[in-house]
Amino acid sequence: MNNAYLYIVVIALVTYLLRVLPLTLIRRPINSPFIRSFLYYVPYVTLAVMVFPAILTATGSVWAGAAAMAVAIALALAGKGLVTVAACACIAAFLVGMI
């Protein structure tokens, strides 16, 4: 069997088990506020962990990525729209990259 096929089969099994085991093992509603809060924030943390390194390394300079991220966070916290935040972050990355 080719190694690529073996890797695909292993990944498929792990993914399947991670999705099926909680459904089969946990039959009662989760009443613990800590566990409910933990499970609520897992998708956001996962997305942040995947996106953060990509933001810093997307440009040729870590400084340009950091500037774009800082501008995006500031504008998002100020309540600006998605297009405005993305456009200003791109402009900031470009300007810092030119320096």
mmCIF file with all atom_site columns, C-alpha atoms in Angstrom:
data_model
loop_
_atom_site.group_PDB
_atom_site.id
_atom_site.type_symbol
_atom_site.label_atom_id
_atom_site.label_alt_id
_atom_site.label_comp_id
_atom_site.label_asym_id
_atom_site.label_entity_id
_atom_site.label_seq_id
_atom_site.pdbx_PDB_ins_code
_atom_site.Cartn_x
_atom_site.Cartn_y
_atom_site.Cartn_z
_atom_site.occupancy
_atom_site.B_iso_or_equiv
_atom_site.pdbx_formal_charge
_atom_site.auth_seq_id
_atom_site.auth_comp_id
_atom_site.auth_asym_id
_atom_site.auth_atom_id
_atom_site.pdbx_PDB_model_num
ATOM 1  C CA . MET A 1 1  ? 0.000   0.000  0.000  1.00 0.00 ? 1  MET A CA 1
ATOM 2  C CA . ASN A 1 2  ? 1.305   3.414  -0.921 1.00 0.00 ? 2  ASN A CA 1
ATOM 3  C CA . ASN A 1 3  ? 2.240   5.669  2.016  1.00 0.00 ? 3  ASN A CA 1
ATOM 4  C CA . ALA A 1 4  ? -0.059  8.439  0.775  1.00 0.00 ? 4  ALA A CA 1
ATOM 5  C CA . TYR A 1 5  ? -3.051  6.086  0.932  1.00 0.00 ? 5  TYR A CA 1
ATOM 6  C CA . LEU A 1 6  ? -2.055  4.950  4.407  1.00 0.00 ? 6  LEU A CA 1
ATOM 7  C CA . TYR A 1 7  ? -1.861  8.565  5.590  1.00 0.00 ? 7  TYR A CA 1
ATOM 8  C CA . ILE A 1 8  ? -5.290  9.307  4.128  1.00 0.00 ? 8  ILE A CA 1
ATOM 9  C CA . VAL A 1 9  ? -6.814  6.266  5.816  1.00 0.00 ? 9  VAL A CA 1
ATOM 10 C CA . VAL A 1 10 ? -5.266  7.160  9.190  1.00 0.00 ? 10 VAL A CA 1
ATOM 11 C CA . ILE A 1 11 ? -6.450  10.763 8.944  1.00 0.00 ? 11 ILE A CA 1
ATOM 12 C CA . ALA A 1 12 ? -9.943  9.603  7.985  1.00 0.00 ? 12 ALA A CA 1
ATOM 13 C CA . LEU A 1 13 ? -10.090 7.246  10.970 1.00 0.00 ? 13 LEU A CA 1
ATOM 14 C CA . VAL A 1 14 ? -8.864  9.863  13.414 1.00 0.00 ? 14 VAL A CA 1
ATOM 15 C CA . THR A 1 15 ? -11.346 12.419 12.067 1.00 0.00 ? 15 THR A CA 1
ATOM 16 C CA . TYR A 1 16 ? -14.174 9.903  12.245 1.00 0.00 ? 16 TYR A CA 1
ATOM 17 C CA . LEU A 1 17 ? -13.330 8.896  15.811 1.00 0.00 ? 17 LEU A CA 1
ATOM 18 C CA . LEU A 1 18 ? -13.069 12.514 16.957 1.00 0.00 ? 18 LEU A CA 1
ATOM 19 C CA . ARG A 1 19 ? -16.556 13.177 15.625 1.00 0.00 ? 19 ARG A CA 1
ATOM 20 C CA . VAL A 1 20 ? -18.261 9.947  16.688 1.00 0.00 ? 20 VAL A CA 1
ATOM 21 C CA . LEU A 1 21 ? -16.823 9.342  20.165 1.00 0.00 ? 21 LEU A CA 1
ATOM 22 C CA . PRO A 1 22 ? -18.366 12.433 21.798 1.00 0.00 ? 22 PRO A CA 1
ATOM 23 C CA . LEU A 1 23 ? -21.744 11.529 20.314 1.00 0.00 ? 23 LEU A CA 1
ATOM 24 C CA . THR A 1 24 ? -21.586 7.991  21.652 1.00 0.00 ? 24 THR A CA 1
ATOM 25 C CA . LEU A 1 25 ? -19.971 8.663  25.031 1.00 0.00 ? 25 LEU A CA 1
ATOM 26 C CA . ILE A 1 26 ? -21.855 11.800 26.088 1.00 0.00 ? 26 ILE A CA 1
ATOM 27 C CA . ARG A 1 27 ? -25.583 11.138 26.085 1.00 0.00 ? 27 ARG A CA 1
ATOM 28 C CA . ARG A 1 28 ? -26.691 13.601 28.765 1.00 0.00 ? 28 ARG A CA 1
ATOM 29 C CA . PRO A 1 29 ? -26.739 17.376 28.356 1.00 0.00 ? 29 PRO A CA 1
ATOM 30 C CA . ILE A 1 30 ? -23.592 19.081 29.621 1.00 0.00 ? 30 ILE A CA 1
ATOM 31 C CA . ASN A 1 31 ? -24.504 21.073 32.735 1.00 0.00 ? 31 ASN A CA 1
ATOM 32 C CA . SER A 1 32 ? -21.062 22.233 33.823 1.00 0.00 ? 32 SER A CA 1
ATOM 33 C CA . PRO A 1 33 ? -20.671 25.964 33.094 1.00 0.00 ? 33 PRO A CA 1
ATOM 34 C CA . PHE A 1 34 ? -16.903 25.565 32.735 1.00 0.00 ? 34 PHE A CA 1
ATOM 35 C CA . ILE A 1 35 ? -17.142 22.805 30.115 1.00 0.00 ? 35 ILE A CA 1
ATOM 36 C CA . ARG A 1 36 ? -19.945 24.614 28.247 1.00 0.00 ? 36 ARG A CA 1
ATOM 37 C CA . SER A 1 37 ? -17.866 27.801 28.176 1.00 0.00 ? 37 SER A CA 1
ATOM 38 C CA . PHE A 1 38 ? -14.782 25.855 27.077 1.00 0.00 ? 38 PHE A CA 1
ATOM 39 C CA . LEU A 1 39 ? -16.661 24.174 24.226 1.00 0.00 ? 39 LEU A CA 1
ATOM 40 C CA . TYR A 1 40 ? -18.216 27.477 23.188 1.00 0.00 ? 40 TYR A CA 1
ATOM 41 C CA . TYR A 1 41 ? -14.823 29.120 22.621 1.00 0.00 ? 41 TYR A CA 1
ATOM 42 C CA . VAL A 1 42 ? -13.019 26.182 20.963 1.00 0.00 ? 42 VAL A CA 1
ATOM 43 C CA . PRO A 1 43 ? -13.918 27.166 17.354 1.00 0.00 ? 43 PRO A CA 1
ATOM 44 C CA . TYR A 1 44 ? -12.788 30.775 17.888 1.00 0.00 ? 44 TYR A CA 1
ATOM 45 C CA . VAL A 1 45 ? -9.484  29.733 19.430 1.00 0.00 ? 45 VAL A CA 1
ATOM 46 C CA . THR A 1 46 ? -8.868  27.188 16.691 1.00 0.00 ? 46 THR A CA 1
ATOM 47 C CA . LEU A 1 47 ? -9.475  29.788 14.006 1.00 0.00 ? 47 LEU A CA 1
ATOM 48 C CA . ALA A 1 48 ? -7.199  32.281 15.752 1.00 0.00 ? 48 ALA A CA 1
ATOM 49 C CA . VAL A 1 49 ? -4.405  29.722 16.099 1.00 0.00 ? 49 VAL A CA 1
ATOM 50 C CA . MET A 1 50 ? -4.584  28.932 12.387 1.00 0.00 ? 50 MET A CA 1
ATOM 51 C CA . VAL A 1 51 ? -4.889  32.529 11.171 1.00 0.00 ? 51 VAL A CA 1
ATOM 52 C CA . PHE A 1 52 ? -2.391  34.339 13.418 1.00 0.00 ? 52 PHE A CA 1
ATOM 53 C CA . PRO A 1 53 ? 0.813   32.780 11.991 1.00 0.00 ? 53 PRO A CA 1
ATOM 54 C CA . ALA A 1 54 ? -0.537  33.169 8.453  1.00 0.00 ? 54 ALA A CA 1
ATOM 55 C CA . ILE A 1 55 ? -1.089  36.894 8.990  1.00 0.00 ? 55 ILE A CA 1
ATOM 56 C CA . LEU A 1 56 ? 2.473   37.432 10.129 1.00 0.00 ? 56 LEU A CA 1
ATOM 57 C CA . THR A 1 57 ? 4.051   35.374 7.353  1.00 0.00 ? 57 THR A CA 1
ATOM 58 C CA . ALA A 1 58 ? 1.756   36.316 4.450  1.00 0.00 ? 58 ALA A CA 1
ATOM 59 C CA . THR A 1 59 ? 3.930   39.219 3.383  1.00 0.00 ? 59 THR A CA 1
ATOM 60 C CA . GLY A 1 60 ? 7.669   39.302 2.885  1.00 0.00 ? 60 GLY A CA 1
ATOM 61 C CA . SER A 1 61 ? 8.093   41.055 6.215  1.00 0.00 ? 61 SER A CA 1
ATOM 62 C CA . VAL A 1 62 ? 6.803   40.129 9.641  1.00 0.00 ? 62 VAL A CA 1
ATOM 63 C CA . TRP A 1 63 ? 6.569   43.860 10.401 1.00 0.00 ? 63 TRP A CA 1
ATOM 64 C CA . ALA A 1 64 ? 4.166   44.426 7.514  1.00 0.00 ? 64 ALA A CA 1
ATOM 65 C CA . GLY A 1 65 ? 1.988   41.557 8.701  1.00 0.00 ? 65 GLY A CA 1
ATOM 66 C CA . ALA A 1 66 ? 2.049   42.846 12.260 1.00 0.00 ? 66 ALA A CA 1
ATOM 67 C CA . ALA A 1 67 ? 1.104   46.355 11.103 1.00 0.00 ? 67 ALA A CA 1
ATOM 68 C CA . ALA A 1 68 ? -1.778  44.987 9.042  1.00 0.00 ? 68 ALA A CA 1
ATOM 69 C CA . MET A 1 69 ? -2.984  42.942 11.987 1.00 0.00 ? 69 MET A CA 1
ATOM 70 C CA . ALA A 1 70 ? -2.782  45.928 14.346 1.00 0.00 ? 70 ALA A CA 1
ATOM 71 C CA . VAL A 1 71 ? -4.758  48.111 11.939 1.00 0.00 ? 71 VAL A CA 1
ATOM 72 C CA . ALA A 1 72 ? -7.336  45.370 11.416 1.00 0.00 ? 72 ALA A CA 1
ATOM 73 C CA . ILE A 1 73 ? -7.806  44.813 15.148 1.00 0.00 ? 73 ILE A CA 1
ATOM 74 C CA . ALA A 1 74 ? -8.108  48.550 15.843 1.00 0.00 ? 74 ALA A CA 1
ATOM 75 C CA . LEU A 1 75 ? -10.674 49.080 13.099 1.00 0.00 ? 75 LEU A CA 1
ATOM 76 C CA . ALA A 1 76 ? -12.645 45.969 14.036 1.00 0.00 ? 76 ALA A CA 1
ATOM 77 C CA . LEU A 1 77 ? -12.811 47.101 17.652 1.00 0.00 ? 77 LEU A CA 1
ATOM 78 C CA . ALA A 1 78 ? -13.986 50.510 16.419 1.00 0.00 ? 78 ALA A CA 1
ATOM 79 C CA . GLY A 1 79 ? -16.927 48.774 14.755 1.00 0.00 ? 79 GLY A CA 1
ATOM 80 C CA . LYS A 1 80 ? -15.926 49.246 11.114 1.00 0.00 ? 80 LYS A CA 1
ATOM 81 C CA . GLY A 1 81 ? -17.208 46.904 8.410  1.00 0.00 ? 81 GLY A CA 1
ATOM 82 C CA . LEU A 1 82 ? -15.392 43.907 6.989  1.00 0.00 ? 82 LEU A CA 1
ATOM 83 C CA . VAL A 1 83 ? -14.513 45.539 3.671  1.00 0.00 ? 83 VAL A CA 1
ATOM 84 C CA . THR A 1 84 ? -13.127 48.641 5.403  1.00 0.00 ? 84 THR A CA 1
ATOM 85 C CA . VAL A 1 85 ? -11.063 46.565 7.821  1.00 0.00 ? 85 VAL A CA 1
ATOM 86 C CA . ALA A 1 86 ? -9.670  44.339 5.059  1.00 0.00 ? 86 ALA A CA 1
ATOM 87 C CA . ALA A 1 87 ? -8.873  47.251 2.733  1.00 0.00 ? 87 ALA A CA 1
ATOM 88 C CA . CYS A 1 88 ? -7.139  49.280 5.436  1.00 0.00 ? 88 CYS A CA 1
ATOM 89 C CA . ALA A 1 89 ? -5.147  46.239 6.596  1.00 0.00 ? 89 ALA A CA 1
ATOM 90 C CA . CYS A 1 90 ? -3.987  45.617 3.031  1.00 0.00 ? 90 CYS A CA 1
ATOM 91 C CA . ILE A 1 91 ? -3.000  49.268 2.638  1.00 0.00 ? 91 ILE A CA 1
ATOM 92 C CA . ALA A 1 92 ? -1.099  49.169 5.953  1.00 0.00 ? 92 ALA A CA 1
ATOM 93 C CA . ALA A 1 93 ? 0.757   46.008 4.910  1.00 0.00 ? 93 ALA A CA 1
ATOM 94 C CA . PHE A 1 94 ? 1.640   47.589 1.582  1.00 0.00 ? 94 PHE A CA 1
ATOM 95 C CA . LEU A 1 95 ? 2.868   50.828 3.112  1.00 0.00 ? 95 LEU A CA 1
ATOM 96 C CA . VAL A 1 96 ? 4.977   49.136 5.786  1.00 0.00 ? 96 VAL A CA 1
ATOM 97 C CA . GLY A 1 97 ? 6.325   46.705 3.190  1.00 0.00 ? 97 GLY A CA 1
ATOM 98 C CA . MET A 1 98 ? 7.454   49.638 1.056  1.00 0.00 ? 98 MET A CA 1
ATOM 99 C CA . ILE A 1 99 ? 9.468   51.139 3.918  1.00 0.00 ? 99 ILE A CA 1
#
